[in-house]
mmCIF file of C-alpha atoms and ligand atoms in Angstrom:
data_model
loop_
_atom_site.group_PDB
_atom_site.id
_atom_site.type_symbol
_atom_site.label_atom_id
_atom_site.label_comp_id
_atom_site.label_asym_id
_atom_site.label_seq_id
_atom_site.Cartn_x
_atom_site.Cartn_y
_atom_site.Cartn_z
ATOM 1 C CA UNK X 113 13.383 -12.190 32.703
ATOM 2 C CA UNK X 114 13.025 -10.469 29.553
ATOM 3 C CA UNK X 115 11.422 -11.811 26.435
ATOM 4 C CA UNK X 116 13.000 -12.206 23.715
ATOM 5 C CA UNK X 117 10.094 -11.739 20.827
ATOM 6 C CA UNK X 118 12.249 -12.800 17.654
ATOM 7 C CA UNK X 119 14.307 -16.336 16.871
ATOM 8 C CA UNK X 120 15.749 -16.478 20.013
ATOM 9 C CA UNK X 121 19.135 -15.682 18.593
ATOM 10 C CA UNK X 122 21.116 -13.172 19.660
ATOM 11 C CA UNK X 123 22.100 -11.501 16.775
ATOM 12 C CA UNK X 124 20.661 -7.332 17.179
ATOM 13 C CA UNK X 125 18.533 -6.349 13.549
ATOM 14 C CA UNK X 126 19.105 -2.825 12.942
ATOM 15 C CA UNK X 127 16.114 -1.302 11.773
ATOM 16 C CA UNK X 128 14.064 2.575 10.590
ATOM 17 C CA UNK X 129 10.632 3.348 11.453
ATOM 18 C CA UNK X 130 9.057 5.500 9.082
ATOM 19 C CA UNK X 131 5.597 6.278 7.567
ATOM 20 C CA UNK X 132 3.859 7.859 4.354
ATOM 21 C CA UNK X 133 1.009 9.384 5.383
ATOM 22 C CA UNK X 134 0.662 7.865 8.927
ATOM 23 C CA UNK X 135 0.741 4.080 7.070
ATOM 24 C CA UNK X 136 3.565 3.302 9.294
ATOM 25 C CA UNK X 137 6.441 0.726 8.491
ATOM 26 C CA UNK X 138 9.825 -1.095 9.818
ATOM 27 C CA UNK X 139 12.313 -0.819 7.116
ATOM 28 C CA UNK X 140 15.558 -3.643 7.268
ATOM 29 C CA UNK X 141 17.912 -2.920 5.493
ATOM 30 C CA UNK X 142 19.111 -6.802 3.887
ATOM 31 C CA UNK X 143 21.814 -5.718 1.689
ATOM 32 C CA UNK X 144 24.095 -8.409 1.841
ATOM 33 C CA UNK X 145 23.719 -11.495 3.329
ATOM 34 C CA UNK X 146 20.883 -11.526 5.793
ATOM 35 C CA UNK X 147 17.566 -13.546 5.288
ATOM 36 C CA UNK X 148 14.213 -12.016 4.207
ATOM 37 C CA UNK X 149 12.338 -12.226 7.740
ATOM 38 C CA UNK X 150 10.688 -15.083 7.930
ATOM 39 C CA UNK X 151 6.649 -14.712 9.023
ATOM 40 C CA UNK X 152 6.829 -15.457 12.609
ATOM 41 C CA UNK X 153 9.232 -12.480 12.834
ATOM 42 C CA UNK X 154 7.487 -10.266 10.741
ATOM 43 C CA UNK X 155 4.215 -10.666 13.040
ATOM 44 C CA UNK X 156 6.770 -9.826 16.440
ATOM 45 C CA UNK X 157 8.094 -7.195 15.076
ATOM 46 C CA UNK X 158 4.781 -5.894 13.798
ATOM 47 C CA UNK X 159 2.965 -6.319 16.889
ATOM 48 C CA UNK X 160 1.696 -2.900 18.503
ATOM 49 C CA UNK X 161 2.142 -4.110 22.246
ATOM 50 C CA UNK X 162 5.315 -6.662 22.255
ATOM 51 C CA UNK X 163 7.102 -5.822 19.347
ATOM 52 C CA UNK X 164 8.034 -2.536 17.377
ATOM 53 C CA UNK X 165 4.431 -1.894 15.719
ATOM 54 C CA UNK X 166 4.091 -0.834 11.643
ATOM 55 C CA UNK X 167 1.221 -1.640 9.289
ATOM 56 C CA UNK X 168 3.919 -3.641 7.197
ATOM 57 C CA UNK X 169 7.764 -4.214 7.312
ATOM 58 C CA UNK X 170 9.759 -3.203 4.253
ATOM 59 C CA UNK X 171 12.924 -4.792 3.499
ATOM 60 C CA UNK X 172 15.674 -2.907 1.157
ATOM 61 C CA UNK X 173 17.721 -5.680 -0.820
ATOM 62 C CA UNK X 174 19.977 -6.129 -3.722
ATOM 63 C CA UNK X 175 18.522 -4.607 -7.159
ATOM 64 C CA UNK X 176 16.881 -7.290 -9.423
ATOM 65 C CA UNK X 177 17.405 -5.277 -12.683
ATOM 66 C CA UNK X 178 20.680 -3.401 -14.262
ATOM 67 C CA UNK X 179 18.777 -0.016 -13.754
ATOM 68 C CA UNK X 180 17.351 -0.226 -10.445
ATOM 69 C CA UNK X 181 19.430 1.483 -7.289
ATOM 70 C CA UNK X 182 17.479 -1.498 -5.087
ATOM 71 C CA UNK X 183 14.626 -3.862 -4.679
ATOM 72 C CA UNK X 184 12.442 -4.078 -2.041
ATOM 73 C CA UNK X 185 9.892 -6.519 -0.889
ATOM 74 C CA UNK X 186 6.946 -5.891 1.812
ATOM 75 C CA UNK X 187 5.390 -7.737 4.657
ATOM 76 C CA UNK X 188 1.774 -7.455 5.709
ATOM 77 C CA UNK X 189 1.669 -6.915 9.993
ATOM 78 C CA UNK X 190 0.050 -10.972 9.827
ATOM 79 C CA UNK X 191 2.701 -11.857 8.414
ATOM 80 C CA UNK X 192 1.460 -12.735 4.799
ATOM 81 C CA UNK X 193 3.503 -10.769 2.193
ATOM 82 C CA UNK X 194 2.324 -7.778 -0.513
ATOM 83 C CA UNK X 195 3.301 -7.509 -4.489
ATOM 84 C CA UNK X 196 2.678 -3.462 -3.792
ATOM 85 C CA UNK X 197 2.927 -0.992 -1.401
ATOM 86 C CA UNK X 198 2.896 3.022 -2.758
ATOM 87 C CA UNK X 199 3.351 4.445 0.558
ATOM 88 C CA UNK X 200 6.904 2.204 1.362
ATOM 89 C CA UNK X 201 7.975 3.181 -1.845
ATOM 90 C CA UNK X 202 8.461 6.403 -1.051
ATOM 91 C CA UNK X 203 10.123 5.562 2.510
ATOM 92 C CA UNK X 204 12.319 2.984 0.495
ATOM 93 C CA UNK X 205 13.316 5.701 -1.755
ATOM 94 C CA UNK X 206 13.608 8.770 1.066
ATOM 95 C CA UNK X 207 15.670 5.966 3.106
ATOM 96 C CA UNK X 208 18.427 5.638 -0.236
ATOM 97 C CA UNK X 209 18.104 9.212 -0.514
ATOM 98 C CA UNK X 210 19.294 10.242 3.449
ATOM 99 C CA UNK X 211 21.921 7.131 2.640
ATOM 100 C CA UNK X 212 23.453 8.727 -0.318
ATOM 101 C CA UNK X 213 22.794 6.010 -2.739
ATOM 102 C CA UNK X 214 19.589 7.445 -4.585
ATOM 103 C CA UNK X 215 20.057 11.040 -6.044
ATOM 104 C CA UNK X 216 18.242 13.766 -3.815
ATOM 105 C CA UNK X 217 17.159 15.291 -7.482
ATOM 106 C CA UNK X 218 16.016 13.614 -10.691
ATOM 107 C CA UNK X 219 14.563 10.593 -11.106
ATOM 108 C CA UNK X 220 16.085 6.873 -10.185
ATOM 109 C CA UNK X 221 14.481 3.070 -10.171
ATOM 110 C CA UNK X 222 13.724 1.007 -7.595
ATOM 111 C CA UNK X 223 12.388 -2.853 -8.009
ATOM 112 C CA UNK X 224 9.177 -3.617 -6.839
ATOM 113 C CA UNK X 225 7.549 -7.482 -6.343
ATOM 114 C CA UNK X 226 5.948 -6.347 -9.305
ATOM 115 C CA UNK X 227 8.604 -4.669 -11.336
ATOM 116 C CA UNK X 228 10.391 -1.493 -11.632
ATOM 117 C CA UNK X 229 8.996 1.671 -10.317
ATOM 118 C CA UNK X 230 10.286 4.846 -11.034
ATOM 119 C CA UNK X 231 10.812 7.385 -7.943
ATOM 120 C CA UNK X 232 11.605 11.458 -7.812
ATOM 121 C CA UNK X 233 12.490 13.345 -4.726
ATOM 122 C CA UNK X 234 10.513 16.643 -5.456
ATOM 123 C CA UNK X 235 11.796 20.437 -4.446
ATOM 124 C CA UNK X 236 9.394 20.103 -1.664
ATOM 125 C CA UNK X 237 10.497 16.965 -0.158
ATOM 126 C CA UNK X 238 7.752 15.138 -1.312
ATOM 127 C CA UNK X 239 8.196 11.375 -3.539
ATOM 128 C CA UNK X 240 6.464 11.358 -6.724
ATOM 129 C CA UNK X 241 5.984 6.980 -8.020
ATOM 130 C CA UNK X 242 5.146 5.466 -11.000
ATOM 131 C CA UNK X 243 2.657 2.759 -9.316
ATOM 132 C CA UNK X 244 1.930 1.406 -13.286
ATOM 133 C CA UNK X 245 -0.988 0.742 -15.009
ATOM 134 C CA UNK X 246 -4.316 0.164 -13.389
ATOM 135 C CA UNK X 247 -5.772 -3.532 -14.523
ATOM 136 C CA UNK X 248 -9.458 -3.943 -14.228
ATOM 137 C CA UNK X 249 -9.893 -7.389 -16.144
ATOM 138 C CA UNK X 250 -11.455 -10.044 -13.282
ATOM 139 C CA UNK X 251 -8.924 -12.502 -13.589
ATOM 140 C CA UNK X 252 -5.896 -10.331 -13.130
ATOM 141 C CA UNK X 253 -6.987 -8.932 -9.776
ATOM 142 C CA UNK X 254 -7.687 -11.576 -8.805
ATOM 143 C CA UNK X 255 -11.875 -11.618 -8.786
ATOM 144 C CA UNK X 256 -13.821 -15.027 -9.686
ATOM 145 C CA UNK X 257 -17.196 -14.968 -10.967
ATOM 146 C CA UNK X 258 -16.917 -12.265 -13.185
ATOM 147 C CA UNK X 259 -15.785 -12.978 -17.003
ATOM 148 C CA UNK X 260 -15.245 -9.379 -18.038
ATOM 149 C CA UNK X 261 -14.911 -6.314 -15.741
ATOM 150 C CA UNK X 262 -18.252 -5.103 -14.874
ATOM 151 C CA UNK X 263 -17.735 -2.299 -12.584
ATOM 152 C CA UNK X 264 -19.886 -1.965 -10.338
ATOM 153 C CA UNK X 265 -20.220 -6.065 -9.494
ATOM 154 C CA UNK X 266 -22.984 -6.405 -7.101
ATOM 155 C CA UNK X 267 -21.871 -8.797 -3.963
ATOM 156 C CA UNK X 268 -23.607 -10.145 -1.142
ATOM 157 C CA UNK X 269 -21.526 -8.808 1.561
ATOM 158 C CA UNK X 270 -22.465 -10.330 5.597
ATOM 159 C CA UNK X 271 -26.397 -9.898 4.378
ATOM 160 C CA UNK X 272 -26.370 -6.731 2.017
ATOM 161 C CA UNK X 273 -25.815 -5.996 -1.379
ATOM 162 C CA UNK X 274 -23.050 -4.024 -2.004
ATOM 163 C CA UNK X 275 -22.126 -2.641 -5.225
ATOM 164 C CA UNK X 276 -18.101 -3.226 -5.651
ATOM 165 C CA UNK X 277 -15.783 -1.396 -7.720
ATOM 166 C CA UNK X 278 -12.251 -3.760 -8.137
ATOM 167 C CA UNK X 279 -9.108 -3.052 -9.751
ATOM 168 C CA UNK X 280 -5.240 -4.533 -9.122
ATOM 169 C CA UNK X 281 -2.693 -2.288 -8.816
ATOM 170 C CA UNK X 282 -0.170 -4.902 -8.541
ATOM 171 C CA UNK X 283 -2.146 -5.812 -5.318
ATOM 172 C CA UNK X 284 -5.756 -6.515 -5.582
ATOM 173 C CA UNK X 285 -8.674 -3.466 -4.294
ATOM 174 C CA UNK X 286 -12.013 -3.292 -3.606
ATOM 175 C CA UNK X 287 -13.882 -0.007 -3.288
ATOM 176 C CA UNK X 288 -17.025 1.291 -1.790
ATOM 177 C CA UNK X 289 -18.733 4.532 -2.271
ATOM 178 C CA UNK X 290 -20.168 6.111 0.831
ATOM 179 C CA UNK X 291 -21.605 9.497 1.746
ATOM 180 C CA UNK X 292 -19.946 10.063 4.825
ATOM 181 C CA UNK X 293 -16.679 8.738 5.195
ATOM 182 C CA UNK X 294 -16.857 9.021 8.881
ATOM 183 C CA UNK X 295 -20.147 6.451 9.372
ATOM 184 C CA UNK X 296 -18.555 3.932 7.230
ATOM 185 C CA UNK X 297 -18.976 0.291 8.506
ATOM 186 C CA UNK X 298 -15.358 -1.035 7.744
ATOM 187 C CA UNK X 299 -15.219 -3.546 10.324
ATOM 188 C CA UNK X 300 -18.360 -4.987 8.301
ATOM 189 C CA UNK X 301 -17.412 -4.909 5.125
ATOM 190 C CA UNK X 302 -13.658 -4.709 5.128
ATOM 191 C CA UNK X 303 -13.514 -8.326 6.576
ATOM 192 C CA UNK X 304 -16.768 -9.231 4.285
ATOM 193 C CA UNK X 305 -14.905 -8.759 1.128
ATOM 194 C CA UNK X 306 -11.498 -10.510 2.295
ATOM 195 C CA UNK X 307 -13.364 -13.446 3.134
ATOM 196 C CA UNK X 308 -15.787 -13.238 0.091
ATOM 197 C CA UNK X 309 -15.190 -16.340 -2.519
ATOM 198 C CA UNK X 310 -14.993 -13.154 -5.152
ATOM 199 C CA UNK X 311 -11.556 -12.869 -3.846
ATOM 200 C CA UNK X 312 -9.256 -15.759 -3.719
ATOM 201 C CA UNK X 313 -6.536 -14.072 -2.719
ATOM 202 C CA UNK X 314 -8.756 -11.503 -0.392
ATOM 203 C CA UNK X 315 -8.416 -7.834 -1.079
ATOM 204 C CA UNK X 316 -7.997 -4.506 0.512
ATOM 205 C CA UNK X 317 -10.900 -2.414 0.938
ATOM 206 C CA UNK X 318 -11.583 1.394 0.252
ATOM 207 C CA UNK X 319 -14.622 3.479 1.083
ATOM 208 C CA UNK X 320 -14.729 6.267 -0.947
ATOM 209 C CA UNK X 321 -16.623 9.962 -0.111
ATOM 210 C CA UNK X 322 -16.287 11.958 -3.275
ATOM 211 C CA UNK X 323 -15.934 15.949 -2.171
ATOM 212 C CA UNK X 324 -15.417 17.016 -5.413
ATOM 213 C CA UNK X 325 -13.932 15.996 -9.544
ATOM 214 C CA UNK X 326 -10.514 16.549 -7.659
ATOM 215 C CA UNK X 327 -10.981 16.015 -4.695
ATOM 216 C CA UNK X 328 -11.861 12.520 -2.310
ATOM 217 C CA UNK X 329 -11.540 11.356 1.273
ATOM 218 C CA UNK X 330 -10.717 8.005 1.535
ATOM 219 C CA UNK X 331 -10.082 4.983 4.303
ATOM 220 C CA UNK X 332 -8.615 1.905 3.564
ATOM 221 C CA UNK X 333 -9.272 -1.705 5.614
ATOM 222 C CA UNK X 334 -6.089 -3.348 4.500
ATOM 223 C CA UNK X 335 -5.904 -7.237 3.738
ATOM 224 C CA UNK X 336 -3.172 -8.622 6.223
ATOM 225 C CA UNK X 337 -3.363 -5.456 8.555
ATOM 226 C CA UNK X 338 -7.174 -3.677 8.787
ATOM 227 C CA UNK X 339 -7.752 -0.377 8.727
ATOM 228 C CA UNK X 340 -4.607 1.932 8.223
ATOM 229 C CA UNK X 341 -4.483 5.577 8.748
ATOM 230 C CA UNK X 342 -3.155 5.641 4.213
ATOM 231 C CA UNK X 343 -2.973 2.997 1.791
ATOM 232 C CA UNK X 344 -1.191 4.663 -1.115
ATOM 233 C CA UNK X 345 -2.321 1.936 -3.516
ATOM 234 C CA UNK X 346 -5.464 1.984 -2.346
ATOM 235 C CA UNK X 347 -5.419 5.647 -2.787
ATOM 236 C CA UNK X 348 -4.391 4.772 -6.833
ATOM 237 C CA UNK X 349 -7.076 2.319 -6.868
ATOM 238 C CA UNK X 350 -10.001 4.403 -5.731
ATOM 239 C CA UNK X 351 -8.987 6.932 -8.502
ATOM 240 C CA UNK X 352 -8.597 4.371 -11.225
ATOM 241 C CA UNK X 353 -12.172 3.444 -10.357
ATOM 242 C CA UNK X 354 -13.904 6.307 -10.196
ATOM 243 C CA UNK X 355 -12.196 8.368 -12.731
ATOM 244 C CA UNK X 356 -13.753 5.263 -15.249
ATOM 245 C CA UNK X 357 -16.809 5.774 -13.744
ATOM 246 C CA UNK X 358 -16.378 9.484 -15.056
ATOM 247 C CA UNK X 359 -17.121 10.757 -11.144
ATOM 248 C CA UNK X 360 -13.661 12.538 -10.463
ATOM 249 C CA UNK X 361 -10.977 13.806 -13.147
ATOM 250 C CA UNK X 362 -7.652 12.899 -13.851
ATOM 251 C CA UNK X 363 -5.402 14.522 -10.972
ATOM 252 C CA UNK X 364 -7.155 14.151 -7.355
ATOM 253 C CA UNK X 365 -6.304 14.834 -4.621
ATOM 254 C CA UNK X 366 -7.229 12.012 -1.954
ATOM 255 C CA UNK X 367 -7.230 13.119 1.878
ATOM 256 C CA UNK X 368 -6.747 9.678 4.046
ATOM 257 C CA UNK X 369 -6.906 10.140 8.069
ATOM 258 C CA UNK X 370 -3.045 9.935 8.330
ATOM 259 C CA UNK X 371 -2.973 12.768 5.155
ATOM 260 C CA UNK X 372 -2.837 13.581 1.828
ATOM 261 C CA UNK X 373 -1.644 12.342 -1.289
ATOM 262 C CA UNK X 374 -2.088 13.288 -5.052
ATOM 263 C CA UNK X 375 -2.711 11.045 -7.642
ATOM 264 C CA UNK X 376 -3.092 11.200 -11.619
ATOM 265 C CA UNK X 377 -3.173 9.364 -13.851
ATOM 266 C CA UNK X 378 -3.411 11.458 -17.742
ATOM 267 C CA UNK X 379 -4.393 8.429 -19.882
ATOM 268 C CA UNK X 380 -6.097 5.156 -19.442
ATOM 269 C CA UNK X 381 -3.298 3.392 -20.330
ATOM 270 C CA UNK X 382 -0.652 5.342 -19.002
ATOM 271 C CA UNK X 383 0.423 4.458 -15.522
ATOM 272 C CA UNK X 384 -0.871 6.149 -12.171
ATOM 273 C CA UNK X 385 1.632 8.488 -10.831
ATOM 274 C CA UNK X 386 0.990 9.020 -6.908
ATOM 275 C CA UNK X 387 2.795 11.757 -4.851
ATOM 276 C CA UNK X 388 3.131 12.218 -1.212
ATOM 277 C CA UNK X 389 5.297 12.480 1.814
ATOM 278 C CA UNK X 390 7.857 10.093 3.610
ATOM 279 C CA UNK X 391 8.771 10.653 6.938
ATOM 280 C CA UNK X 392 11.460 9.507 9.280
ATOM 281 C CA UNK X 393 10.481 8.451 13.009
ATOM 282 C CA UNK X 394 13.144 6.845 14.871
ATOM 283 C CA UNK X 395 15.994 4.377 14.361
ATOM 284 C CA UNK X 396 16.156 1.044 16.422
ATOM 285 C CA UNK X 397 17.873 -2.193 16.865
ATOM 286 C CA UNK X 398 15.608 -5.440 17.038
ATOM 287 C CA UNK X 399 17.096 -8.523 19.147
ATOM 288 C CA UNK X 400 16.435 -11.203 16.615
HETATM 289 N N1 LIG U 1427 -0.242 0.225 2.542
HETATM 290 C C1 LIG U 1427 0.221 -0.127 1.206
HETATM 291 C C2 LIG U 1427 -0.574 -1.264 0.619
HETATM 292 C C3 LIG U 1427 -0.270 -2.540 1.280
HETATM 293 C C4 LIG U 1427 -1.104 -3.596 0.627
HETATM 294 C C5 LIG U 1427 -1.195 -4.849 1.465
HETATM 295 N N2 LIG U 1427 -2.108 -4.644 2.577
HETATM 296 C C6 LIG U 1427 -1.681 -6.008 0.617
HETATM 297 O O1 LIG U 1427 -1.813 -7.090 1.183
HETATM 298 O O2 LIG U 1427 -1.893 -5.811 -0.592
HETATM 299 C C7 LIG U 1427 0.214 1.051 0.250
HETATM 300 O O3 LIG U 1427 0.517 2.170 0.693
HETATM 301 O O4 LIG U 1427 -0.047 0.840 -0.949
#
């Protein structure tokens, strides 16, 4: 007997696999009139073993605003949902490009959780996003027990202290300096900070090796997922952090274990702008 992993119903859910940078996601398209997937069915399809597998799912919908092409709205693998996600905007945007409803040249909106972001196909292939404006103040990251940004804030973290850089980029980030990207304990302090009261709303975690003022390596242990092979927020983050910190300039480029991306960001308050590849794995249909 075969199992039957979604509702139970028998309707088949047409869906892409893609990835940016190896961060790897199911994209539905729910243009018209079917339901945002409820958590249950996020965490089947997610699953590695008994569903498809993705770091998050990525659902294309209706615009929210007049200038926007679409909106989308993304799913952590557990299930819990994400206010940003730079990596799926680019396979949102490459995924209206192979359609035919976002132009393969010049520049076009899509609608984020968090607002609009603007998106570019490049010459090369490449997406170029507007992920917005870095915000460092505590209580917009979230981060409690800090009344003014402090960078670094010096946690407790499973019985060390840990200096903490923090920043929201529509989703909240934690980041860690190491010298060797390689001997990084992420399965110590990626779940230490998610569970630390500092963040109410958890966070996801970046360790940091600086190679150079433009150049980083980077690994991210992602709240709702753990580690994934990019996190192209996280990638934003780390450079909004230690560009303050006057460690890296102003365009870097930040080599993750599933790739690279480049990220600048000219002024501190002009937004990040984060470039990078989406890529196209295989097309599928999901028996809700
Ligand atoms: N991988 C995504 C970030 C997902 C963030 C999610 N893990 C959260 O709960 O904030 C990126 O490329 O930006």
């Amino acid at each position: 007997m075969t199992e039957t992993a979604g509702t139970g119903s028998t309707s088949a859910l047409p869906f892409s696999k893609m990835h940016g940078a190896g961060n790897d996601f199911v994209v539905l398209d729910l243009r018209g009139d079917r339901d945002a997937p409820q958590p249950d069915l996020c965490r089947a399809i997610a699953h590695r073993h008994h569903g498809v597998g993705c770091d998050q799912i990525l659902t294309i919908e209706a615009p929210r605003t007049a200038a926007a092409i679409a909106s989308y709205r993304i799913w952590n693998a557990d299930g819990s949902s994400s206010q940003q996600c730079g990596n799926g905007a680019r396979c949102v945007a490459a995924w209206l490009v192979r359609e035919g409803s976002a132009p393969a040249a010049g520049e076009f909106q899509l609608d984020s959780p968090i607002g609009a972001h603007t998106v570019q196909r490049l010459g090369d292939g490449r997406y170029r996003v507007n992920m917005g404006v870095p915000e460092f103040e505590p209580a917009r990251i979230p981060m409690v027990g800090f009344d003014a940004a402090r960078d670094p804030y010096v946690l407790p973290v499973r019985g060390s202290i840990m200096p903490v850089g923090a920043v929201s980029m529509g989703n909240p980030h934690a980041l860690i300096e190491v010298d060797d990207i390689d001997t990084a304990e992420l399965d110590l302090a990626g779940p230490g900070l998610q569970d630390h009261p500092a963040f109410p709303e958890s966070v996801n975690v970046g360790f940091a090796q600086i190679l150079g003022r433009d150049r980083i390596r980077l690994r991210v242990y992602e709240r709702g997922v753990g580690e994934t092979l990019a996190c192209g927020s996280g990638a934003c983050a780390a450079v909004a952090i230690l560009a303050r910190r006057g460690l890296v300039d102003r365009d870097v480029k930040v080599s993750l274990p599933g790739g690279d991306l480049q990220i600048s960001w000219p002024t501190d308050d002009q937004p990040m702008v984060m470039t990078g590849a989406a890529a196209f794995v295989f097309e599928g249909e999901w028996n809700a």
